[in-house]
């Protein structure tokens, strides 16, 4: 189920990336923030949750 969570987060990352490509401009920063959260922050939170 952890693998499924990672796959889901990377699918969201892909959607955010294509979304930011389509709507380039003011939304670009929030798109990058979402990419950071989905690609880096959330998986690290999941991994640290596993370690406890």
Tab-separated table of C-alpha atoms in Angstrom:
chain	number	residue	atom	x	y	z
A	1	UNK	CA	0.000	0.000	0.000
A	2	UNK	CA	3.026	2.260	0.513
A	3	UNK	CA	4.022	1.682	-3.112
A	4	UNK	CA	0.492	2.608	-4.135
A	5	UNK	CA	0.776	5.872	-2.184
A	6	UNK	CA	4.035	6.685	-3.952
A	7	UNK	CA	2.549	5.882	-7.385
A	8	UNK	CA	-0.456	8.052	-6.547
A	9	UNK	CA	1.754	10.986	-5.503
A	10	UNK	CA	3.789	10.735	-8.707
A	11	UNK	CA	0.615	10.593	-10.803
A	12	UNK	CA	-0.484	13.779	-9.037
A	13	UNK	CA	2.948	15.248	-9.767
A	14	UNK	CA	2.507	14.437	-13.452
A	15	UNK	CA	-0.951	16.036	-13.476
A	16	UNK	CA	0.398	19.139	-11.728
A	17	UNK	CA	3.234	19.334	-14.261
A	18	UNK	CA	0.927	19.131	-17.277
A	19	UNK	CA	-1.467	21.573	-15.583
A	20	UNK	CA	1.342	24.101	-15.081
A	21	UNK	CA	2.396	23.602	-18.714
A	22	UNK	CA	-1.124	24.353	-19.950
A	23	UNK	CA	-1.777	27.276	-17.596
A	24	UNK	CA	1.689	28.841	-17.574
A	25	UNK	CA	1.915	32.151	-15.736
A	26	UNK	CA	0.704	33.201	-12.277
A	27	UNK	CA	-0.265	29.604	-11.460
A	28	UNK	CA	3.262	28.441	-12.237
A	29	UNK	CA	4.569	29.121	-8.728
A	30	UNK	CA	1.722	27.257	-7.031
A	31	UNK	CA	2.255	24.415	-9.511
A	32	UNK	CA	5.909	24.230	-8.549
A	33	UNK	CA	4.953	24.300	-4.878
A	34	UNK	CA	2.551	21.393	-5.438
A	35	UNK	CA	5.272	19.513	-7.312
A	36	UNK	CA	7.618	20.036	-4.369
A	37	UNK	CA	5.012	18.884	-1.852
A	38	UNK	CA	3.947	15.836	-3.869
A	39	UNK	CA	7.425	14.850	-5.047
A	40	UNK	CA	9.505	15.516	-1.945
A	41	UNK	CA	7.700	16.571	1.230
A	42	UNK	CA	4.840	14.058	1.276
A	43	UNK	CA	6.988	10.978	0.470
A	44	UNK	CA	9.436	12.040	3.215
A	45	UNK	CA	6.556	12.364	5.669
A	46	UNK	CA	5.354	8.903	4.645
A	47	UNK	CA	8.848	7.443	5.066
A	48	UNK	CA	9.317	9.063	8.471
A	49	UNK	CA	5.906	7.716	9.458
A	50	UNK	CA	7.097	4.222	8.529
A	51	UNK	CA	10.244	4.621	10.627
A	52	UNK	CA	8.292	5.332	13.821
